[in-house]
Every structure is written in structure tokens, then in C-alpha cells.
Tab-separated table of C-alpha atoms and ligand atoms in Angstrom:
chain	number	residue	atom	x	y	z
W	1	MET	CA	-80.654	74.334	109.801
W	2	ASP	CA	-80.525	75.351	113.472
W	3	GLU	CA	-77.743	77.164	115.290
W	4	PHE	CA	-75.961	73.978	116.365
W	5	ALA	CA	-76.052	72.422	112.902
W	6	ILE	CA	-74.495	75.635	111.542
W	7	ILE	CA	-71.771	75.568	114.208
W	8	ASN	CA	-71.018	71.891	113.589
W	9	ARG	CA	-70.975	72.112	109.826
W	10	TYR	CA	-69.229	75.432	109.239
W	11	PHE	CA	-67.465	76.533	112.408
W	12	THR	CA	-65.914	73.419	113.925
W	13	GLY	CA	-62.394	72.082	113.294
W	14	LEU	CA	-61.411	75.264	111.482
W	15	GLY	CA	-57.660	75.972	111.501
W	16	PRO	CA	-54.798	73.896	112.906
W	17	GLN	CA	-54.752	72.125	116.278
W	18	LEU	CA	-52.339	74.003	118.508
W	19	PRO	CA	-50.848	72.522	121.700
W	20	GLU	CA	-51.771	75.724	123.573
W	21	VAL	CA	-55.497	75.110	122.991
W	22	LEU	CA	-56.614	72.697	125.726
W	23	GLU	CA	-60.326	73.129	124.979
W	24	ALA	CA	-61.922	74.651	121.870
W	25	GLN	CA	-65.651	74.490	121.040
W	26	GLY	CA	-67.989	72.325	123.017
W	27	ASP	CA	-67.604	73.625	126.539
W	28	ASP	CA	-68.645	76.954	128.018
W	29	CYS	CA	-65.229	78.511	127.484
W	30	ALA	CA	-62.184	77.750	125.397
W	31	LEU	CA	-59.079	77.062	127.493
W	32	LEU	CA	-55.630	78.279	126.464
W	33	GLN	CA	-52.289	77.440	128.039
W	34	ILE	CA	-49.955	80.426	128.076
W	35	LYS	CA	-46.254	79.691	128.555
W	36	HIS	CA	-44.185	81.200	131.338
W	37	GLY	CA	-42.620	84.442	130.134
W	38	GLU	CA	-45.405	85.164	127.653
W	39	LEU	CA	-48.250	87.659	127.769
W	40	LEU	CA	-51.753	87.155	126.374
W	41	ALA	CA	-52.626	89.696	123.649
W	42	LEU	CA	-56.344	90.220	122.888
W	43	SER	CA	-58.112	92.275	120.263
W	44	VAL	CA	-61.636	92.296	118.794
W	45	ASP	CA	-62.914	93.768	115.524
W	46	THR	CA	-66.485	93.954	114.277
W	47	SER	CA	-67.336	93.898	110.563
W	48	VAL	CA	-70.841	95.084	109.610
W	49	ALA	CA	-72.354	94.495	106.152
W	50	ASN	CA	-72.477	97.635	104.016
W	51	ARG	CA	-70.315	99.424	106.510
W	52	HIS	CA	-67.080	97.422	106.462
W	53	PHE	CA	-67.757	95.289	103.378
W	54	PRO	CA	-70.466	95.168	100.677
W	55	LEU	CA	-73.365	92.890	101.725
W	56	GLN	CA	-73.222	91.251	98.290
W	57	ALA	CA	-69.465	90.679	98.368
W	58	ASP	CA	-67.944	87.279	97.647
W	59	PRO	CA	-68.569	85.375	100.932
W	60	TRP	CA	-65.144	83.671	100.735
W	61	ALA	CA	-63.585	87.132	100.896
W	62	ILE	CA	-65.863	88.276	103.741
W	63	GLY	CA	-64.651	85.267	105.750
W	64	TRP	CA	-61.004	86.006	104.987
W	65	ARG	CA	-61.374	89.717	105.657
W	66	CYS	CA	-63.084	89.595	109.047
W	67	LEU	CA	-60.212	87.465	110.402
W	68	ALA	CA	-57.481	89.368	108.526
W	69	ILE	CA	-58.287	92.742	110.078
W	70	ALA	CA	-58.259	91.233	113.573
W	71	LEU	CA	-54.980	89.363	112.964
W	72	SER	CA	-53.386	92.613	111.817
W	73	ASP	CA	-53.680	93.862	115.414
W	74	LEU	CA	-51.758	90.797	116.636
W	75	ALA	CA	-49.088	91.556	114.018
W	76	ALA	CA	-48.813	95.115	115.343
W	77	MET	CA	-47.892	93.724	118.771
W	78	ALA	CA	-45.673	90.924	117.391
W	79	ALA	CA	-48.035	88.387	118.968
W	80	ARG	CA	-48.117	84.747	117.863
W	81	PRO	CA	-51.732	83.703	117.137
W	82	LEU	CA	-53.249	81.165	119.549
W	83	GLY	CA	-56.848	81.171	118.347
W	84	PHE	CA	-59.889	83.305	117.585
W	85	THR	CA	-63.550	83.428	118.511
W	86	LEU	CA	-66.267	84.365	116.032
W	87	ALA	CA	-69.543	86.019	117.080
W	88	ILE	CA	-71.587	85.965	113.878
W	89	THR	CA	-75.049	87.353	113.155
W	90	LEU	CA	-76.679	85.823	110.066
W	91	PRO	CA	-79.876	86.930	108.286
W	92	ASP	CA	-80.631	83.270	107.449
W	93	ALA	CA	-78.986	79.857	107.122
W	94	ASP	CA	-77.890	80.196	103.490
W	95	GLU	CA	-75.828	77.042	102.968
W	96	ALA	CA	-74.057	78.208	99.801
W	97	TRP	CA	-73.065	81.460	101.511
W	98	LEU	CA	-71.938	79.711	104.705
W	99	THR	CA	-69.871	77.176	102.759
W	100	GLU	CA	-67.885	79.886	100.981
W	101	PHE	CA	-67.628	82.106	104.077
W	102	SER	CA	-66.199	79.284	106.163
W	103	ARG	CA	-63.789	78.331	103.348
W	104	GLY	CA	-62.371	81.862	103.215
W	105	LEU	CA	-62.127	81.932	106.997
W	106	ARG	CA	-60.403	78.544	106.988
W	107	ALA	CA	-57.888	79.578	104.320
W	108	LEU	CA	-56.537	82.355	106.532
W	109	ALA	CA	-56.918	80.369	109.775
W	110	ASP	CA	-54.631	77.747	108.208
W	111	GLU	CA	-52.200	80.250	106.707
W	112	ALA	CA	-51.834	82.218	109.944
W	113	ALA	CA	-51.986	79.052	112.114
W	114	CYS	CA	-54.850	80.562	114.133
W	115	PRO	CA	-57.648	78.062	114.937
W	116	LEU	CA	-61.299	78.965	115.573
W	117	ILE	CA	-61.854	78.080	119.241
W	118	GLY	CA	-65.381	79.311	119.958
W	119	GLY	CA	-67.967	81.919	119.258
W	120	ASP	CA	-71.636	82.771	119.186
W	121	THR	CA	-74.202	82.382	116.410
W	122	THR	CA	-77.335	84.520	116.202
W	123	ARG	CA	-79.896	85.712	113.665
W	124	GLY	CA	-80.130	89.293	112.410
W	125	PRO	CA	-78.483	91.700	109.951
W	126	LEU	CA	-75.154	90.274	108.730
W	127	SER	CA	-72.180	91.131	110.934
W	128	MET	CA	-69.282	89.351	112.560
W	129	SER	CA	-67.009	90.091	115.498
W	130	VAL	CA	-63.682	88.322	115.583
W	131	GLN	CA	-61.652	88.263	118.764
W	132	VAL	CA	-58.063	87.141	118.308
W	133	HIS	CA	-55.891	85.764	121.086
W	134	GLY	CA	-52.124	85.755	120.794
W	135	ALA	CA	-48.982	85.247	122.867
W	136	VAL	CA	-46.116	87.717	123.046
W	137	LYS	CA	-42.727	87.196	124.631
W	138	SER	CA	-42.610	89.479	127.660
W	139	GLN	CA	-39.128	90.723	126.723
W	140	HIS	CA	-39.990	91.920	123.225
W	141	HIS	CA	-43.607	92.889	122.888
W	142	TRP	CA	-44.135	95.920	120.684
W	143	ARG	CA	-46.002	99.018	121.768
W	144	ARG	CA	-46.931	102.343	120.238
W	145	SER	CA	-45.089	104.196	122.941
W	146	GLY	CA	-41.438	103.197	122.481
W	147	ALA	CA	-40.239	105.484	119.641
W	148	ARG	CA	-37.297	107.802	120.413
W	149	ALA	CA	-35.974	110.886	118.605
W	150	GLY	CA	-33.452	109.686	116.005
W	151	ASP	CA	-35.276	106.391	115.279
W	152	LYS	CA	-36.035	105.530	111.681
W	153	ILE	CA	-39.699	105.203	110.639
W	154	VAL	CA	-40.209	102.144	108.458
W	155	LEU	CA	-43.168	100.692	106.604
W	156	LEU	CA	-44.090	97.217	105.419
W	157	GLY	CA	-46.972	96.601	103.015
W	158	PRO	CA	-48.750	98.640	100.305
W	159	LEU	CA	-50.463	101.966	100.982
W	160	GLY	CA	-53.546	103.500	99.395
W	161	LEU	CA	-54.474	100.561	97.179
W	162	ALA	CA	-57.324	99.469	99.449
W	163	SER	CA	-58.944	102.909	99.327
W	164	LEU	CA	-58.857	102.714	95.528
W	165	GLY	CA	-60.429	99.240	95.676
W	166	LEU	CA	-63.207	100.463	97.966
W	167	LYS	CA	-63.928	103.363	95.633
W	168	SER	CA	-64.150	101.012	92.676
W	169	MET	CA	-66.642	98.758	94.509
W	170	LEU	CA	-68.767	101.718	95.604
W	171	ASP	CA	-68.820	102.958	91.988
W	172	ASN	CA	-69.678	99.529	90.633
W	173	PRO	CA	-71.309	97.300	93.311
W	174	ALA	CA	-71.565	94.294	90.977
W	175	LYS	CA	-67.745	94.188	91.087
W	176	ALA	CA	-67.844	92.866	94.658
W	177	LEU	CA	-69.641	89.639	93.763
W	178	ASN	CA	-66.722	87.507	92.615
W	179	ARG	CA	-63.150	87.725	93.843
W	180	LYS	CA	-61.888	86.204	90.594
W	181	ASP	CA	-62.746	89.529	88.871
W	182	TRP	CA	-60.759	91.732	91.250
W	183	ASN	CA	-57.730	93.799	90.310
W	184	ARG	CA	-54.892	94.501	92.777
W	185	ALA	CA	-56.749	97.414	94.397
W	186	GLU	CA	-60.017	95.529	94.936
W	187	THR	CA	-58.048	92.571	96.242
W	188	ALA	CA	-56.151	94.853	98.639
W	189	TYR	CA	-59.453	96.120	100.054
W	190	MET	CA	-61.302	92.819	100.406
W	191	LEU	CA	-58.411	90.387	100.950
W	192	PRO	CA	-55.801	92.216	103.051
W	193	ARG	CA	-52.812	90.126	104.153
W	194	PRO	CA	-52.159	90.501	107.892
W	195	LEU	CA	-48.377	90.690	108.339
W	196	VAL	CA	-48.206	88.242	111.244
W	197	ILE	CA	-45.306	86.114	110.034
W	198	GLU	CA	-43.271	89.161	109.021
W	199	ALA	CA	-43.857	90.754	112.432
W	200	LEU	CA	-42.738	87.618	114.276
W	201	ARG	CA	-39.618	87.377	112.120
W	202	LEU	CA	-38.728	91.005	112.827
W	203	ALA	CA	-39.483	90.701	116.533
W	204	GLN	CA	-37.152	87.729	116.867
W	205	GLY	CA	-34.262	89.246	114.930
W	206	VAL	CA	-34.190	92.945	115.625
W	207	SER	CA	-35.249	95.463	118.250
W	208	ILE	CA	-38.347	97.393	117.116
W	209	SER	CA	-38.919	100.431	119.336
W	210	ALA	CA	-42.601	101.032	118.442
W	211	ALA	CA	-45.219	99.653	116.051
W	212	ILE	CA	-48.815	100.138	114.900
W	213	ASP	CA	-50.856	98.693	112.049
W	214	VAL	CA	-52.080	101.157	109.447
W	215	SER	CA	-55.853	100.742	109.266
W	216	ASP	CA	-57.104	104.349	109.251
W	217	GLY	CA	-54.493	105.864	106.917
W	218	LEU	CA	-50.745	106.379	107.282
W	219	LEU	CA	-50.859	109.896	108.763
W	220	ALA	CA	-53.660	109.105	111.219
W	221	ASP	CA	-51.975	105.969	112.538
W	222	LEU	CA	-48.493	107.504	112.534
W	223	GLN	CA	-49.962	110.311	114.641
W	224	HIS	CA	-51.220	107.739	117.193
W	225	LEU	CA	-47.728	106.229	117.463
W	226	LEU	CA	-46.076	109.652	117.751
W	227	ALA	CA	-48.514	110.850	120.411
W	228	SER	CA	-47.966	107.669	122.470
W	229	SER	CA	-44.196	108.075	122.163
W	230	ALA	CA	-44.157	111.875	122.646
W	231	VAL	CA	-42.033	112.496	119.531
W	232	ALA	CA	-42.533	114.144	116.125
W	233	ALA	CA	-41.883	112.767	112.632
W	234	GLU	CA	-40.092	114.015	109.548
W	235	ILE	CA	-41.398	112.197	106.475
W	236	ASP	CA	-39.467	111.991	103.212
W	237	LEU	CA	-42.337	112.064	100.702
W	238	LYS	CA	-40.002	110.963	97.882
W	239	ARG	CA	-39.476	107.662	99.670
W	240	LEU	CA	-43.153	106.837	100.087
W	241	PRO	CA	-43.843	103.712	98.051
W	242	ILE	CA	-46.623	105.029	95.787
W	243	GLN	CA	-48.318	102.183	93.933
W	244	PRO	CA	-48.345	102.575	90.122
W	245	GLU	CA	-52.084	101.718	90.028
W	246	LEU	CA	-52.787	104.798	92.159
W	247	ILE	CA	-50.918	107.149	89.851
W	248	GLU	CA	-52.600	105.642	86.831
W	249	ALA	CA	-56.111	105.906	88.303
W	250	LEU	CA	-55.835	109.193	90.197
W	251	GLY	CA	-52.847	111.193	88.947
W	252	ALA	CA	-49.731	111.978	90.986
W	253	GLU	CA	-51.210	114.403	93.531
W	254	ALA	CA	-54.267	112.361	94.466
W	255	ALA	CA	-52.095	109.218	94.505
W	256	LEU	CA	-49.895	110.821	97.146
W	257	LYS	CA	-52.971	111.855	99.104
W	258	ALA	CA	-54.435	108.324	98.923
W	259	SER	CA	-51.098	106.900	100.114
W	260	LEU	CA	-51.011	109.253	103.100
W	261	GLN	CA	-54.694	109.160	104.032
W	262	GLY	CA	-56.370	106.104	102.512
W	263	GLY	CA	-57.671	103.547	105.024
W	264	ASP	CA	-57.942	99.738	105.195
W	265	ASP	CA	-54.323	99.080	104.214
W	266	TYR	CA	-53.324	96.874	107.169
W	267	ALA	CA	-49.671	97.722	106.564
W	268	LEU	CA	-47.204	97.758	109.473
W	269	LEU	CA	-45.582	100.989	110.603
W	270	MET	CA	-42.593	100.620	112.911
W	271	THR	CA	-39.701	102.572	114.362
W	272	LEU	CA	-36.214	101.302	115.108
W	273	ALA	CA	-32.696	102.554	115.789
W	274	GLU	CA	-30.892	103.613	112.615
W	275	LYS	CA	-28.120	101.047	113.197
W	276	ASP	CA	-30.679	98.190	113.077
W	277	PHE	CA	-32.234	99.124	109.754
W	278	GLU	CA	-30.053	96.959	107.482
W	279	LEU	CA	-30.563	93.933	109.719
W	280	ALA	CA	-34.331	94.523	109.618
W	281	ARG	CA	-34.204	94.787	105.825
W	282	SER	CA	-32.304	91.528	105.598
W	283	LEU	CA	-35.231	89.908	107.483
W	284	CYS	CA	-37.945	91.703	105.472
W	285	PRO	CA	-36.577	92.967	102.123
W	286	ASP	CA	-39.798	94.897	101.364
W	287	LEU	CA	-39.306	97.153	104.374
W	288	VAL	CA	-38.933	100.811	103.351
W	289	SER	CA	-37.657	103.731	105.357
W	290	ILE	CA	-39.992	106.725	105.059
W	291	GLY	CA	-38.548	109.141	107.595
W	292	ARG	CA	-37.335	109.588	111.144
W	293	CYS	CA	-38.491	110.602	114.585
W	294	VAL	CA	-37.424	113.989	115.914
W	295	ALA	CA	-38.101	115.898	119.119
W	296	GLY	CA	-41.418	117.752	119.270
W	297	ALA	CA	-44.932	116.918	118.107
W	298	GLY	CA	-46.724	116.429	114.792
W	299	ILE	CA	-45.706	115.333	111.309
W	300	ARG	CA	-43.632	117.394	108.859
W	301	THR	CA	-42.057	116.789	105.471
W	302	LEU	CA	-38.272	117.035	105.042
W	303	GLU	CA	-38.924	120.496	103.623
W	304	GLY	CA	-40.725	121.516	106.812
W	305	LYS	CA	-44.337	121.470	105.590
W	306	VAL	CA	-46.822	120.374	108.254
W	307	LEU	CA	-48.841	117.240	107.385
W	308	ASP	CA	-52.064	117.412	109.378
W	309	PRO	CA	-53.585	113.921	109.703
W	310	GLN	CA	-57.115	115.406	109.661
W	311	GLY	CA	-56.779	118.310	107.313
W	312	PHE	CA	-54.375	117.003	104.755
W	313	ASN	CA	-56.364	118.680	101.957
W	314	HIS	CA	-54.832	121.979	103.015
W	315	PHE	CA	-51.378	120.666	102.274
W	316	LEU	CA	-52.200	120.086	98.630
W	317	ASN	CA	-53.357	123.679	98.101
O	1	ADP	P1	-73.115	79.033	125.326
O	1	ADP	O1	-74.589	78.909	125.459
O	1	ADP	O2	-72.297	78.335	126.339
O	1	ADP	O3	-72.678	80.454	125.079
O	1	ADP	P2	-73.499	78.355	122.583
O	1	ADP	O4	-74.711	77.487	122.625
O	1	ADP	O5	-73.644	79.765	122.172
O	1	ADP	O6	-72.754	78.231	123.980
O	1	ADP	O7	-72.416	77.671	121.622
O	1	ADP	C1	-72.072	76.299	121.781
O	1	ADP	C2	-70.599	76.113	121.491
O	1	ADP	O8	-70.353	76.429	120.124
O	1	ADP	C3	-69.684	76.996	122.331
O	1	ADP	O9	-68.518	76.250	122.640
O	1	ADP	C4	-69.338	78.132	121.411
O	1	ADP	O10	-68.049	78.663	121.681
O	1	ADP	C5	-69.384	77.478	120.040
O	1	ADP	N1	-69.812	78.387	118.982
O	1	ADP	C6	-70.987	79.051	118.836
O	1	ADP	N2	-71.010	79.809	117.729
O	1	ADP	C7	-69.805	79.651	117.137
O	1	ADP	C8	-69.192	80.182	115.975
O	1	ADP	N3	-69.801	81.052	115.160
O	1	ADP	N4	-67.930	79.793	115.705
O	1	ADP	C9	-67.295	78.953	116.508
O	1	ADP	N5	-67.802	78.396	117.588
O	1	ADP	C10	-69.040	78.747	117.932
O	2	MG	MG1	-73.676	81.513	123.281
């Protein structure tokens, strides 16, 4: 199969037809119509085999995952998906692999209403770069920089589970082969759910002062938001939603550490005025409050212990 047969068979007509997409594949560029009063949000993420996912992993899940991690960045800006491009490098034209990969990609493209509108197909070690394009209303786009002292810090989505899933696949590589065998942790790592719909619902109903998606660990990404906003955070560790699987597998202390530092969660971390919290919870009942912004810099617990995003080990000693 040549490049064009692959594109036609696996990467054409993938995802819904949106009115904003005037031209998808087939010309030299895709053409998108942005409405007046909207901004175009762009983000690209590269996934490399054996770096971001196991080479042998279930191809359906690889397809889902490479789009999911890119869509999570649209969620973090409350952007409505318009379409994505896929630059894929394939070792060979393995039809069984491509069939499953494009099915996984299609499942999320349909669920998130984000069509595939173009890309590039080359031969080499397996990797894929997904660029997502979204539209945000100019009057309520989210940024990392809007948090103010006194704002609540809220979280949506599970923490730490993905790092447990990654560990389990590194310990037992055969685990990655079939998604039907995965427990909640392995599923969290390979099949993250980008919180696009939840973000759009929140953006429409309530004023979010700042937001970021948690991909590198809660403390690391919270620190990015705090630095952009020039505020500090006080975290109530008792309110952190620690997943029961983590405590069972790791014990209480390491479960807390995985929740604070584990990567690949793709949860949403946001700040908002205290008075808006109940309204936000009525829109997203799973939203939890984990602390508040205060004047200064850095992250502390309610008891005043410093939580260093890099050197969190020290905190446990
Ligand atoms: P060009 O030479 O203009 O860059 P290509 O020959 O690389 O175009 O690709 C032909 C068409 O197929 C283009 O519209 C391109 O966007 C699309 N395309 C190529 N690879 C992919 C892919 N992996 N997924 C979706 N569309 C693709
Ligand atoms: Mg090309």
C-alpha cells in the first residue's frame, strides 16, 4: 500500500463534518472559517513509540491517546474543537495495525466532535504528531495567568492513576497488548479522557479565572499556573481525591506522592472566585476544591509545609 492508499483508507472522513471546515483533505491546506468574536486556539503534541506509549500497545488505544493528549490542551483553554491534523510516521503499512489505530482515533474524533482535516504520512520509526485547532469565545478564553489571591483552586478528573498504569506496563510489557485486559490505572494511562465537554460547560456557565491541564503532575502544573498568575497556593492535602487503587497498590504515603507528582493524568486544574464554586459544582458535580490562592509564591500545605514541585521527596522525610 502506498502513502495515498493509506491516507484514503485510514485517514479520510474521520470524525464529524463541521460547518467551520470549508476544506479538509485533498487540497494543499485545510480551510477553517472562524466566527467573528472567536479566537483560533492551536496546540501540537508528539507521541513517540517507547517514549510516550509502548510500541506493542493496543493500536486502538494508541490512536485514541495521541488525539486525547492534544485535545486536553484545548480543554485547558475552553476551546471548542474544530479539527486536527495528523503527521504520522509508520515503520510499514501494517493493515491490521492501521485499521485498529484509525478506529481508536475515530472513536475519540466522533466523541469530541473533532474531525481529521489533514496531515502527513511518512515512513520511519513509529510516531505521531497531532495538531488540534479550536475556537474560543474572545470574552471568556481561559489562561494560566488570571488567578487572584483568595480564589479557590479546583480540580476535575483523577490524579495519579495514570502513573500507576504506566508502572504496571513497564513491569509487565505484555499487559499493553490488549485494552480489554486493562484495569482502571492502565486505562487511565493509555485511554485518558480529555475534559473538553466539561470545560465548555464550565466556561459557558461560570467565570474561571485561570486553568491548566495536569499532564506533568499536579504540583508541577499548579506551579506553572501560579507563576503565570504571580500568586501562591495553600493546598489542603486532606481534600485531595486519592484513588483507592493507589492506596491499595502503594500504601498511603506513596499514594499521596503519586497524586501530587504522577504525570499523564490530563485532569483540569482551575481557579475561580469562592462565590462561584457552588455554581461550578452544579455544572460539574465531580469538581473538588483542593485549596486556595494566597499572596506570595510557591505551594504550601494548610499546615505551612512547603511542597516543592521538583523535590517533593524531601517533604515525605
Ligand atoms: P502535500 O504534498 O500537499 O503536503 P500530501 O501528499 O502530503 O500533501 O498529502 C495529501 C493530502 O492528504 C493532504 O491534503 C494532506 O493533508 C492529507 N494527508 C496526508 N497524510 C494524512 C494523514 N495522516 N491524515 C490525514 N490526512 C493526511
Ligand atoms: Mg505532505
